[in-house]
Coordinates of C-alpha atoms in Angstrom, one line a residue:
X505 CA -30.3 -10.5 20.2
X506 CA -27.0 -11.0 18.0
X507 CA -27.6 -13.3 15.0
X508 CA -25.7 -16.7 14.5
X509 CA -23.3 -14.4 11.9
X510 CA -22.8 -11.7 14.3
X511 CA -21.9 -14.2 17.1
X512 CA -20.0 -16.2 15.0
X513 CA -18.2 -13.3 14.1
X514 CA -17.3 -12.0 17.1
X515 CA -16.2 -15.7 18.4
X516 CA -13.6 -15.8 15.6
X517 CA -12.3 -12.5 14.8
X518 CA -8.5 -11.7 15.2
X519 CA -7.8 -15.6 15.8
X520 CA -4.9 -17.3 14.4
X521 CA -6.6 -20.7 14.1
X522 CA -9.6 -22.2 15.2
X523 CA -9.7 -26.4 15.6
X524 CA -13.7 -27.5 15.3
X525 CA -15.4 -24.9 13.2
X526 CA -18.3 -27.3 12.1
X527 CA -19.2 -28.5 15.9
X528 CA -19.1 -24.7 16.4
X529 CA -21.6 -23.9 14.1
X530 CA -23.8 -26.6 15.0
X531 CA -24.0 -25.0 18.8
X532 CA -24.4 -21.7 18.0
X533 CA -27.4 -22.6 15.7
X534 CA -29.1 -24.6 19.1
X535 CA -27.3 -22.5 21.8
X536 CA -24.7 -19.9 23.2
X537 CA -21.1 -21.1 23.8
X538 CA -19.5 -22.1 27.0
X539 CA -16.1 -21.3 26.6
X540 CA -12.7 -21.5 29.4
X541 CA -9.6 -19.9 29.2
X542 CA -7.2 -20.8 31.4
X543 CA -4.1 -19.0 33.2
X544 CA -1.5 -20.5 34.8
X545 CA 0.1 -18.4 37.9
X546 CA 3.5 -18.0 37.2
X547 CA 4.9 -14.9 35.8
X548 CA 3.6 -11.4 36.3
X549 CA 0.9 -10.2 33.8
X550 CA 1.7 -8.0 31.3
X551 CA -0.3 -5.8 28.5
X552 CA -0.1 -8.6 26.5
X553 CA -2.8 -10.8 28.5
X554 CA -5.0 -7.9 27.1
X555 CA -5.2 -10.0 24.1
X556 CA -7.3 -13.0 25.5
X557 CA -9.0 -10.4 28.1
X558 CA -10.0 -8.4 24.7
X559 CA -11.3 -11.5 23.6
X560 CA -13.4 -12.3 26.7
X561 CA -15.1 -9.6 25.5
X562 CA -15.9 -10.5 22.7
X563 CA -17.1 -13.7 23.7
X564 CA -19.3 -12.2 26.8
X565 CA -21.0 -9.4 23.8
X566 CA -21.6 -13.2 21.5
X567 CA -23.4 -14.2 24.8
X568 CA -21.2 -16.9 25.4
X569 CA -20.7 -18.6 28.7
X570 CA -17.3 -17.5 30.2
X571 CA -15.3 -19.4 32.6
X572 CA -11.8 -18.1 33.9
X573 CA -9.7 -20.8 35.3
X574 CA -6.8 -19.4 37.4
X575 CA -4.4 -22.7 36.8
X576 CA -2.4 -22.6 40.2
X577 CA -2.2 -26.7 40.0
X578 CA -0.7 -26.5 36.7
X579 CA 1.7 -23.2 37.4
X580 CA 3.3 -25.7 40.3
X581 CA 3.9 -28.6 37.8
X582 CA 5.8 -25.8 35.7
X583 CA 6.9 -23.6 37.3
X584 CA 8.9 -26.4 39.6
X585 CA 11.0 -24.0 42.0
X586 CA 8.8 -21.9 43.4
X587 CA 6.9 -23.3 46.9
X588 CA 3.3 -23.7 47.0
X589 CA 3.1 -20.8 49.6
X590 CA 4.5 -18.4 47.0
X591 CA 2.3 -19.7 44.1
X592 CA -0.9 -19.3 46.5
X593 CA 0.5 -15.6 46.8
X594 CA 0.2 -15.3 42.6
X595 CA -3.5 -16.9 42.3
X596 CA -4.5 -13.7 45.0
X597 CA -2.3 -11.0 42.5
X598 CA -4.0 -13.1 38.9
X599 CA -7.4 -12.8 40.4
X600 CA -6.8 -8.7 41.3
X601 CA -5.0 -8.1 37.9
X602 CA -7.5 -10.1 35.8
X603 CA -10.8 -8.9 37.0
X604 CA -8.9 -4.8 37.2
X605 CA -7.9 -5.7 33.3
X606 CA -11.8 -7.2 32.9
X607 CA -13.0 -4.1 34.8
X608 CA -10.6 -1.7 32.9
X609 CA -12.2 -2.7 29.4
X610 CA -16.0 -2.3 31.0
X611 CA -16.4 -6.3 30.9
X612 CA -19.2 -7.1 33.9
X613 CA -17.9 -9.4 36.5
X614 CA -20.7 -10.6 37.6
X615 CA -21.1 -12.2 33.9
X616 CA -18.2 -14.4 34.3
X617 CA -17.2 -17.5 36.5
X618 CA -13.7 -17.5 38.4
X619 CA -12.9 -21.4 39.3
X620 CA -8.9 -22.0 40.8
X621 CA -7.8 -25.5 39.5
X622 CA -7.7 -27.2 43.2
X623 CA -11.3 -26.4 43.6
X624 CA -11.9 -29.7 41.2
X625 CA -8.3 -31.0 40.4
X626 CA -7.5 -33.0 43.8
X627 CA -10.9 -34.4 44.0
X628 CA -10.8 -38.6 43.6
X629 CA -12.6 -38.5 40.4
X630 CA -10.5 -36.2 38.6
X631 CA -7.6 -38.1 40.3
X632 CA -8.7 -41.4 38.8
X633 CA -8.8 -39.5 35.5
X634 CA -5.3 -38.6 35.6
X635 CA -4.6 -42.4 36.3
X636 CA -6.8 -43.3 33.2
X637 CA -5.2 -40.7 31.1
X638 CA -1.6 -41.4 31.8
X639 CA -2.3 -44.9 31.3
X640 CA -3.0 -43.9 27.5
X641 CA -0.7 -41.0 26.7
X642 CA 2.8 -42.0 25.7
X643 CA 5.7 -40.1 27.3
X644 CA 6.6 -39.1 23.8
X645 CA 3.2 -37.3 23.1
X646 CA 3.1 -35.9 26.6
X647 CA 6.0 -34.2 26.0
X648 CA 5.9 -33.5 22.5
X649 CA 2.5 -31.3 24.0
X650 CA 3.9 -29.5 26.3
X651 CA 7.4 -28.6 24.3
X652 CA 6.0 -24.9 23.7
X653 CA 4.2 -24.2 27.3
X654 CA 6.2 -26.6 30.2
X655 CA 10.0 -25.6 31.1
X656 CA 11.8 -28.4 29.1
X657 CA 15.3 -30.1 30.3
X658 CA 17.0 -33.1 28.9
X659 CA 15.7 -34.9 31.6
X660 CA 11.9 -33.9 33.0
X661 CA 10.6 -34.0 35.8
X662 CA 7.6 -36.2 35.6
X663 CA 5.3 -33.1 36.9
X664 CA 5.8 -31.3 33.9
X665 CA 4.6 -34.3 31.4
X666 CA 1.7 -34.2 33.4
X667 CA 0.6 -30.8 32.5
X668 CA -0.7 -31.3 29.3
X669 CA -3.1 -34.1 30.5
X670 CA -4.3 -32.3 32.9
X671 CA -5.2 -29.0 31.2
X672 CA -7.1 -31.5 28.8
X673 CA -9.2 -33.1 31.4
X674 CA -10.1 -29.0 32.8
X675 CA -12.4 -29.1 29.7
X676 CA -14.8 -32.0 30.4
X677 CA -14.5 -30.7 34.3
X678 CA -15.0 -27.5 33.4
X679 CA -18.4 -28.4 31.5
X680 CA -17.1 -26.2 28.4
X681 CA -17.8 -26.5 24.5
X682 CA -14.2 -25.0 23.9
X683 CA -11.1 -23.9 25.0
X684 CA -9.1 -20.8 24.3
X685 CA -6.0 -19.8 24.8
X686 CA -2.2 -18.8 22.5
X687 CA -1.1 -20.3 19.5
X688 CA 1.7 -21.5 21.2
X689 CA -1.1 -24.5 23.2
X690 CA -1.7 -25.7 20.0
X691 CA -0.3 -29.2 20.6
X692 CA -2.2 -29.5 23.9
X693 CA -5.1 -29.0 22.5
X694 CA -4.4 -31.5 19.4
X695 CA -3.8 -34.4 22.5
X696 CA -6.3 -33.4 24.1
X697 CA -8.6 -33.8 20.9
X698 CA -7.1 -37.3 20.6
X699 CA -7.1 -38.9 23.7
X700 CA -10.4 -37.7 25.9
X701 CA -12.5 -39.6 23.6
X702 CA -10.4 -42.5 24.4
X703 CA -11.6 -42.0 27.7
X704 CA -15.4 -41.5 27.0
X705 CA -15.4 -37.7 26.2
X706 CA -16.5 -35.3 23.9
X707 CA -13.6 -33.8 21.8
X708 CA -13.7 -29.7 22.1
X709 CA -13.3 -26.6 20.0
X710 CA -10.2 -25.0 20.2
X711 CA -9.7 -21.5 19.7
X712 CA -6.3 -19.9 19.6
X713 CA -4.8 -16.8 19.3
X714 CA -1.6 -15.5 17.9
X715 CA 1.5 -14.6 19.6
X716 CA 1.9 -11.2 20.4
X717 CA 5.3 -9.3 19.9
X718 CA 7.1 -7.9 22.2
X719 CA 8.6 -4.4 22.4
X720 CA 11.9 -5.8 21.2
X721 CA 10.8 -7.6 19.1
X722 CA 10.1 -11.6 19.2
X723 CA 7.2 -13.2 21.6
X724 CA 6.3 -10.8 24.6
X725 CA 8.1 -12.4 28.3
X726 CA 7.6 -11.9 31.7
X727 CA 10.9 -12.9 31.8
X728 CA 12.3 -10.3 29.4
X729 CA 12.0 -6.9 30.8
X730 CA 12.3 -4.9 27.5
X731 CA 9.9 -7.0 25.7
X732 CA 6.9 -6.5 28.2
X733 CA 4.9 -3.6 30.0
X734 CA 3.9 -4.3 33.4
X735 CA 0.4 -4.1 34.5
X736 CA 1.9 -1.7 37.0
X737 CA 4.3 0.4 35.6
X738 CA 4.0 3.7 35.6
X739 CA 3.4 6.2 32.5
X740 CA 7.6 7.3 33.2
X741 CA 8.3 3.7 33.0
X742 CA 5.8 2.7 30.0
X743 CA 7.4 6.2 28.2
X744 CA 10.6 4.8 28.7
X745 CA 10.0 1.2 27.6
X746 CA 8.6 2.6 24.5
X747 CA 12.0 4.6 23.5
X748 CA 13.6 1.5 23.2
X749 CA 10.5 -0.4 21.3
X750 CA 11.8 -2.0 18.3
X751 CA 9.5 0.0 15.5
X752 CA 11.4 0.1 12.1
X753 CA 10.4 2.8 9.4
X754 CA 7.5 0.8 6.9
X755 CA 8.0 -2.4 9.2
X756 CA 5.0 -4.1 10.0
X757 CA 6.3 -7.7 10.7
X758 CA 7.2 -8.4 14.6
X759 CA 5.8 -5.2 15.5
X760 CA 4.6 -5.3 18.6
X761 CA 3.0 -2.1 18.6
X762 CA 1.2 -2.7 15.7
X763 CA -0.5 -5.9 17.1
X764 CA -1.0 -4.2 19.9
X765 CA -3.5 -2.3 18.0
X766 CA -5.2 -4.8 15.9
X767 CA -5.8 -7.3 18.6
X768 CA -6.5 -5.1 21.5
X769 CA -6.9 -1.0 20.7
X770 CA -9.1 -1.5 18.1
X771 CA -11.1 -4.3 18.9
X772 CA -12.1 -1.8 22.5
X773 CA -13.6 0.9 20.6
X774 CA -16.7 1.9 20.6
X775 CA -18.9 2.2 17.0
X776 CA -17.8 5.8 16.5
X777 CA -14.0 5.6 17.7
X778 CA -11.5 6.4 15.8
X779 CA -7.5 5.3 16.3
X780 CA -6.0 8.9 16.8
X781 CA -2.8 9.7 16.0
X782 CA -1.9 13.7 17.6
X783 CA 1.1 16.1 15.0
X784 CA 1.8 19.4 14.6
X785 CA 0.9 20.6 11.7
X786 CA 4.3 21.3 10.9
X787 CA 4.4 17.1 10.7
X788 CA 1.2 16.7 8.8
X789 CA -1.5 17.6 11.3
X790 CA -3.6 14.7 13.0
X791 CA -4.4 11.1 11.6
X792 CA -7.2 9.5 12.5
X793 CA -7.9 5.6 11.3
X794 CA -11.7 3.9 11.2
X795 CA -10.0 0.2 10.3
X796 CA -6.6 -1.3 11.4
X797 CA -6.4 -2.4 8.1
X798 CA -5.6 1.9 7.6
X799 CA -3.6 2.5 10.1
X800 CA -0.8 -0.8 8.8
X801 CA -1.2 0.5 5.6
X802 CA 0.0 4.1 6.3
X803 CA 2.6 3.0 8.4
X804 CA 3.8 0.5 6.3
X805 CA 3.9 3.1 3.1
X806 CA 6.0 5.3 5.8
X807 CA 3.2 7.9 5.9
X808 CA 3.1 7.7 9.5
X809 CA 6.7 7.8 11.8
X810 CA 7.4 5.5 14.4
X811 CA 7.6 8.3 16.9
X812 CA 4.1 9.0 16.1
X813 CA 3.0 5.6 16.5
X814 CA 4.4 5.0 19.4
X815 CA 3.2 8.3 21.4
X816 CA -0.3 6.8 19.8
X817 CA 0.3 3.5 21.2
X818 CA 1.7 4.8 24.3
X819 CA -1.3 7.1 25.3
X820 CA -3.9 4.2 24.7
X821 CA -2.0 1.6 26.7
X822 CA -1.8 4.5 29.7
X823 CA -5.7 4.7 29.2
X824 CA -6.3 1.1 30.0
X825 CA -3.2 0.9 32.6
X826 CA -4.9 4.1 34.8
X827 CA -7.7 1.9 36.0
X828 CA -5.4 -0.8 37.4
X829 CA -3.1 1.4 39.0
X830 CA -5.8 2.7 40.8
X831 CA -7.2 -0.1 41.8
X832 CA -3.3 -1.8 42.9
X833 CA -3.2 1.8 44.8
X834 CA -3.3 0.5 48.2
X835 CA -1.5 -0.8 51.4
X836 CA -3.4 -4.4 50.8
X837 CA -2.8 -4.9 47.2
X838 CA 0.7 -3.6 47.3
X839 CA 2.2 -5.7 49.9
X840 CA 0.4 -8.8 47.7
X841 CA 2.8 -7.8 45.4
X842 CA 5.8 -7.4 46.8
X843 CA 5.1 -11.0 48.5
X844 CA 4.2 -12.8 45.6
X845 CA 6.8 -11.4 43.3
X846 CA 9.8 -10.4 45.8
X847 CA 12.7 -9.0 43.9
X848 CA 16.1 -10.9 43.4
X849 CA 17.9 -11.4 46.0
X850 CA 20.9 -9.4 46.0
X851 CA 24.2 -11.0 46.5
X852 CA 25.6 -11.0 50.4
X853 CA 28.6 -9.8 50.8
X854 CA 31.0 -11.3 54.0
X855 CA 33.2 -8.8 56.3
X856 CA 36.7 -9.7 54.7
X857 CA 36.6 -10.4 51.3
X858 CA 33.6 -8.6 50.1
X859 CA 32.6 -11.6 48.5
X860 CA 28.7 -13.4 48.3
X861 CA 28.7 -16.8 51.1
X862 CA 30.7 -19.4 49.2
X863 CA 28.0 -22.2 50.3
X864 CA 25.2 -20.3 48.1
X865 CA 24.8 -21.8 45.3
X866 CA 24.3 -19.0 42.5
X867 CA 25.2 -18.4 39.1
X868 CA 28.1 -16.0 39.7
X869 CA 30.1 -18.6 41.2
X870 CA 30.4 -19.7 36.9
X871 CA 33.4 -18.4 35.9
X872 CA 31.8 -17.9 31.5
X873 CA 33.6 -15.6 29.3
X874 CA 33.5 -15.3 25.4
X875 CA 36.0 -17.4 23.9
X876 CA 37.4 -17.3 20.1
X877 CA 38.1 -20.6 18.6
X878 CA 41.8 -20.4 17.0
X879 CA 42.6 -24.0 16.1
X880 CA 40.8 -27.1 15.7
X881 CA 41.5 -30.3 14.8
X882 CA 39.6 -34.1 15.4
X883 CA 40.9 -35.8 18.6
X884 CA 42.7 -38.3 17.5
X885 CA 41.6 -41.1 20.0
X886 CA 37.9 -40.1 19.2
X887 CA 35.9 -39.8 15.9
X888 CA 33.2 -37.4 18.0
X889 CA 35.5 -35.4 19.6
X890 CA 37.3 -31.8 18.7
X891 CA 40.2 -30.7 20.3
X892 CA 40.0 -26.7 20.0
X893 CA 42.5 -24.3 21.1
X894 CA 40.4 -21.3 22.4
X895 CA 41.4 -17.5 23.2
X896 CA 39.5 -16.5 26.2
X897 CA 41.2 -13.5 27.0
X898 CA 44.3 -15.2 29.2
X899 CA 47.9 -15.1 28.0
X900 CA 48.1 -18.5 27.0
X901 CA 45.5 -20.6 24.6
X902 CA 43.0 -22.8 26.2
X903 CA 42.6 -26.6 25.5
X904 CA 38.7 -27.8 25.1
X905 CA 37.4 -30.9 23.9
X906 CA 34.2 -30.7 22.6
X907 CA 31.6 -33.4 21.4
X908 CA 30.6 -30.9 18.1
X909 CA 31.8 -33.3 15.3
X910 CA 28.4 -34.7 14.2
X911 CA 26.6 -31.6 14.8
X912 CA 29.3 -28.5 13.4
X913 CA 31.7 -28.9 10.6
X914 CA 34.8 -28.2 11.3
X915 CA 35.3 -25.1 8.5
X916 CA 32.4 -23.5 10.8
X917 CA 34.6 -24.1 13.9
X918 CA 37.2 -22.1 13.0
X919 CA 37.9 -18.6 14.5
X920 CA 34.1 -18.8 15.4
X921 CA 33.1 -16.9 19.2
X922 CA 31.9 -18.9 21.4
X923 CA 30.8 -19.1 25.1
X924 CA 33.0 -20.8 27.7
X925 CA 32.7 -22.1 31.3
X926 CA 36.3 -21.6 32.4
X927 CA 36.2 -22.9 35.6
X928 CA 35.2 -26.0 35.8
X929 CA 38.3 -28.6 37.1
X930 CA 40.5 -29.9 34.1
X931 CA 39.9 -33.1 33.1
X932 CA 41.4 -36.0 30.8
X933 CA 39.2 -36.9 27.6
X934 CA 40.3 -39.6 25.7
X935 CA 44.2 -38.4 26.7
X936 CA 43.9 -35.1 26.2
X937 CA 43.3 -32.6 29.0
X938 CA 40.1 -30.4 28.5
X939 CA 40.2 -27.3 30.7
X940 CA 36.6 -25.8 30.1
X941 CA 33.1 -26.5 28.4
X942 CA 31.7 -24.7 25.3
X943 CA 28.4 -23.8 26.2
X944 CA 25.9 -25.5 24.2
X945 CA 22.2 -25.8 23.5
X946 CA 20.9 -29.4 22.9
X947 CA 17.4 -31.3 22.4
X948 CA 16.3 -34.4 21.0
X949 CA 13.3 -34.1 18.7
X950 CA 11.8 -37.0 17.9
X951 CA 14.6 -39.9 18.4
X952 CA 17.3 -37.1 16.4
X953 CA 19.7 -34.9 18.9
X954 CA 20.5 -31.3 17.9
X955 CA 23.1 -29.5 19.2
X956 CA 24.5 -25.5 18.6
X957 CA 27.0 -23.8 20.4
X958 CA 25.6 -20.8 22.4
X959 CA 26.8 -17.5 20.3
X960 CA 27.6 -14.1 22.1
X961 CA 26.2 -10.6 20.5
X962 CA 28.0 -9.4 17.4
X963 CA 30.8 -7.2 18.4
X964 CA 32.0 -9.1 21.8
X965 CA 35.5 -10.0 21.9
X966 CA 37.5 -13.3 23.6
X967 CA 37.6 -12.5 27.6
X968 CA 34.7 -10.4 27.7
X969 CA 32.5 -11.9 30.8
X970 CA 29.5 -13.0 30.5
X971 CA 27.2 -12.8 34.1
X972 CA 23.3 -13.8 34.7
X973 CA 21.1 -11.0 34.7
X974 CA 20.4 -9.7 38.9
X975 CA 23.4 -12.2 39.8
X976 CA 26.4 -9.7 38.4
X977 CA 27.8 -9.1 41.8
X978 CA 30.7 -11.7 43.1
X979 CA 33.3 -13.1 42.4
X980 CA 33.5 -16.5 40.6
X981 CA 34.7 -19.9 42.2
X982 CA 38.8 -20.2 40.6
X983 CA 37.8 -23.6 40.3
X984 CA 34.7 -25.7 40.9
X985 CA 34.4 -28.3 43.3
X986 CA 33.1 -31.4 41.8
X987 CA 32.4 -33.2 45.0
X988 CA 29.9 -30.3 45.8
X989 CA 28.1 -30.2 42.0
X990 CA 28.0 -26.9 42.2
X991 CA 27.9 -26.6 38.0
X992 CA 25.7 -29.9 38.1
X993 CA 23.1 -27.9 40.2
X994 CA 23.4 -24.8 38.2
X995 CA 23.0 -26.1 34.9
X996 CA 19.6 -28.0 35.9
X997 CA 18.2 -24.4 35.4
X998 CA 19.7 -22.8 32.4
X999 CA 18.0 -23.0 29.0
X1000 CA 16.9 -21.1 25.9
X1001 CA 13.7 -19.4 25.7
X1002 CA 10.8 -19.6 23.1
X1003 CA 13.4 -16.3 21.9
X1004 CA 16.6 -18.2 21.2
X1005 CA 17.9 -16.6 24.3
X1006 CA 20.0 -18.3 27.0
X1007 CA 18.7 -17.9 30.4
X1008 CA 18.9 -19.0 34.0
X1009 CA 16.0 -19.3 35.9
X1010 CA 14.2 -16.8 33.3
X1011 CA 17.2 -14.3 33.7
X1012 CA 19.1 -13.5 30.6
X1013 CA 22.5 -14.7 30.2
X1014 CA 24.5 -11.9 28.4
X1015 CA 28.0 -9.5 28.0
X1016 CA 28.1 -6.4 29.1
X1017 CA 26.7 -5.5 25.3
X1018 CA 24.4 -7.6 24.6
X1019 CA 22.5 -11.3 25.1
X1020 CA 23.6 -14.4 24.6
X1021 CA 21.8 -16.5 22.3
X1022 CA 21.0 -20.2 20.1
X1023 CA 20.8 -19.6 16.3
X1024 CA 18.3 -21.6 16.2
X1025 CA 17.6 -24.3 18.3
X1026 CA 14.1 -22.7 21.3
X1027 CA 12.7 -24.5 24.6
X1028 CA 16.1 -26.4 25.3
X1029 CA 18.3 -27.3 27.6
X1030 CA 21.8 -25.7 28.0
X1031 CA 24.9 -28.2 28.5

């Protein structure tokens, strides 16, 4: 039987921060753990959710109690578009890939509990707790808790300033000593630390871990292609993925394949394994690393190329992906997939003008370009206001009037790119007519609004166009019809992701080289 160190040990190693370390000690000297960790059905799983799976591990070999919670309740507050029917689909495909990733690493099933959220969440005492809750939490701290995990608009819906209360009320329904999950839950689990004892329950342990990197760089995205490997993809794809992994000589900072390693690779062998690293001799021969501490510090003294690294990397990702794709290797499993994650629909095209229906309501009807930013001067029947003269790749200037005084000065306006909606109908501000929008990103944090025009890759020029990701097909409305708010139903759904990176509906907006992106500003609305 493991000591108190050797659990404790195994419990905390690899996290980024732990909340409760002394109520944690205090258990473990009477008793073993019960831990959740929940996942909320949205996107498809990726190698990164090998990082809390890797934990799991650990916790099951500390002999804690282990309770998956596959959040479907929550993943419908969130993930707000998506029917029930579909999200129903997605608990099936999380409970296949979870328990193949559990079974990949040799974790025992039978040592864990699987609980779906509506098994508990829509019974009327959990309901009356939601009543009590909301009845405590201010909408400022609700959504202040949520700003790194719920899809955030200027205006939210009210189901996703629920969330956070809710996954604070799974733990004292869940029967758990702690909950574990990203880095990124951290201000869930501080609410949730300050208001269940307000309704009569025990504050938990929290522990979190970090963030991985993605391939590209940045935090790892179902939504970003590049960034992620699929449970399912196969070695061609994962080979190909890893030719474009971002993996700069001596660079160990947002290297996803180096965290890879540390939190997952290494923390899976067994006593005697060593982290192998296969070269001619002609290179150097072969590597081999007892520590991760080893491995960083070769690579980062450039004693070991990237190439190397990531045909290392590559091989033992393949060696935990062959299980799965076995296991996904039937007619069941893979028509579960293609329902619960059917691919983009690709734009229709009518009999005369080769063009998508002009009722749908899609993002290639937005007629956005790059635009360069010639003159600018204040409007002079508004304090707030610029009046910009913008190149957007026509003959003639535009005229934009743009609400960017208080937020860019107007030395940083000029000859700055920017991004445009061009189409929109021309309108009168103040007396002078505006015909277009720069695309911004905006928030208010706490009572103070921040606003920064969108900015296209370096090296894009005025009248280059910029499309939606899966939506480049069709032509654009020549103008927008207001009495239809087509741009007002649009815009509900484009944002910047927790990578600075303008998106609708999860799909990247970007040129024909590169994304489009906030400097700063993450988690926001687009206006």
């Amino acid at each position: 039987m493991a000591s108190f160190l050797e659990k404790k040990t195994l419990i905390l190693r690899n996290l980024q921060e732990v909340l409760g370390e002394d109520k944690l000690d205090a258990i473990l000297k009477e008793r073993d753990l019960k831990i959740y960790w929940g996942t909320a059905t949205t996107g498809r799983p990726h190698i990164a959710y090998f990082v809390p799976i890797s934990k799991i591990a650990d916790y099951l070999k500390a002999g804690c109690e282990v309770t998956v919670l596959f959040a479907d309740l929550h993943a419908y507050l969130d993930n707000m578009k998506a029917p029930w029917e579909l999200l129903e689909l997605r608990v099936q495909y999380y409970e296949h890939s979870i328990k193949a990733m559990l079974s990949s690493i040799g974790v025992p099933l039978d040592k864990l509990k699987f609980v779906r959220g509506t098994e508990y969440q829509l019974s009327k005492e959990y309901t009356l707790d939601v009543y009590r809750l909301s009845s405590s939490i201010t909408e400022h701290d609700a959504k202040k808790a949520g700003a790194e995990v719920v899809k955030q608009l200027d205006n939210p819906l009210l189901s996703g300033l629920l969330y956070p209360g809710l996954q604070a009320l799974d733990e004292e329904y869940l029967k758990v000593d702690a909950q574990f999950g990203g880095v990124d839950q951290r201000k869930i689990f501080t609410m949730s630390e300050k208001y269940l004892p307000q309704l009569g329950y025990a504050k938990r342990i929290h522990l979190m871990n970090p963030m991985v990197p993605g391939l590209a760089g940045g935090k790892m995205s179902s939504s970003e292609e590049d960034s992620k490997i699929d449970l399912l993809d196969s070695p061609a794809i994962v080979k190909k993925k890893f030719k474009k992994a971002f993996c700069e000589p001596g660079n160990i900072t947002e290297n996803g394949l180096l965290s890879f390693a540390k939190h997952v690779i290494f923390g899976l062998f067994q006593p005697d394994e060593k982290f192998k690293v296969s070269r001619n001799e002609a290179n150097g021969g072969d590597l081999n690393f007892s520590t991760y501490e080893e491995l960083e510090i070769c690579f980062s003294e450039q004693k070991l190329h990237p190439a190397d690294l990531k045909a290392s990397v590559e091989f033992y990702i393949n060696r935990l992906l062959d299980p799965i794709r076995k296991i996904f290797d039937t007619p069941e499993l893979q028509e579960l997939v293609a329902k619960a994650y059917p691919a983009p629909v690709k734009p229709k095209k009518t009999e005369k003008n080769n063009s998508k229906q002009p009722d749908e309501i899609s993002p290639y009807r937005l007629d956005i370009r790059v635009g360069k930013i010639i003159e600018v001067s204040k409007h002079p029947e508004a304090d707030a206001l610029y009046v910009e003269k913008i190149d957007v790749g026509e003959d003639q200037l535009r005229t934009i009037v743009s609400g960017l005084v208080k937020f860019v000065p107007i030395n940083e306006m000029q000859n700055r790119l920017v991004v445009v909606l061009c189409n929109l109908k021309p309108a009168k501000m103040r007396g002078v007519e505006s015909s277009g929008m720069v695309l911004c990103a905006s928030a208010e944090i706490d009572g103070v609004k921040f606003v920064e025009p969108l900015e296209p890759v370096e090296g894009s020029k005025p009248g280059d166009k910029v499309f939606v990701e899966s939506y480049e097909q069709g032509e654009p409305d020549k103008i927008l019809n207001p009495k239809k708010k087509i741009w007002e139903q649009l815009q509900v759904d484009l944002k910047v992701s927790d990578s600075c990176e303008a998106q609708w509906q999860s799909h990247n907006l970007r040129t024909s080289i590169g994304k489009i992106l906030s400097k700063s500003l993450k988690n926001v609305h687009i206006s």
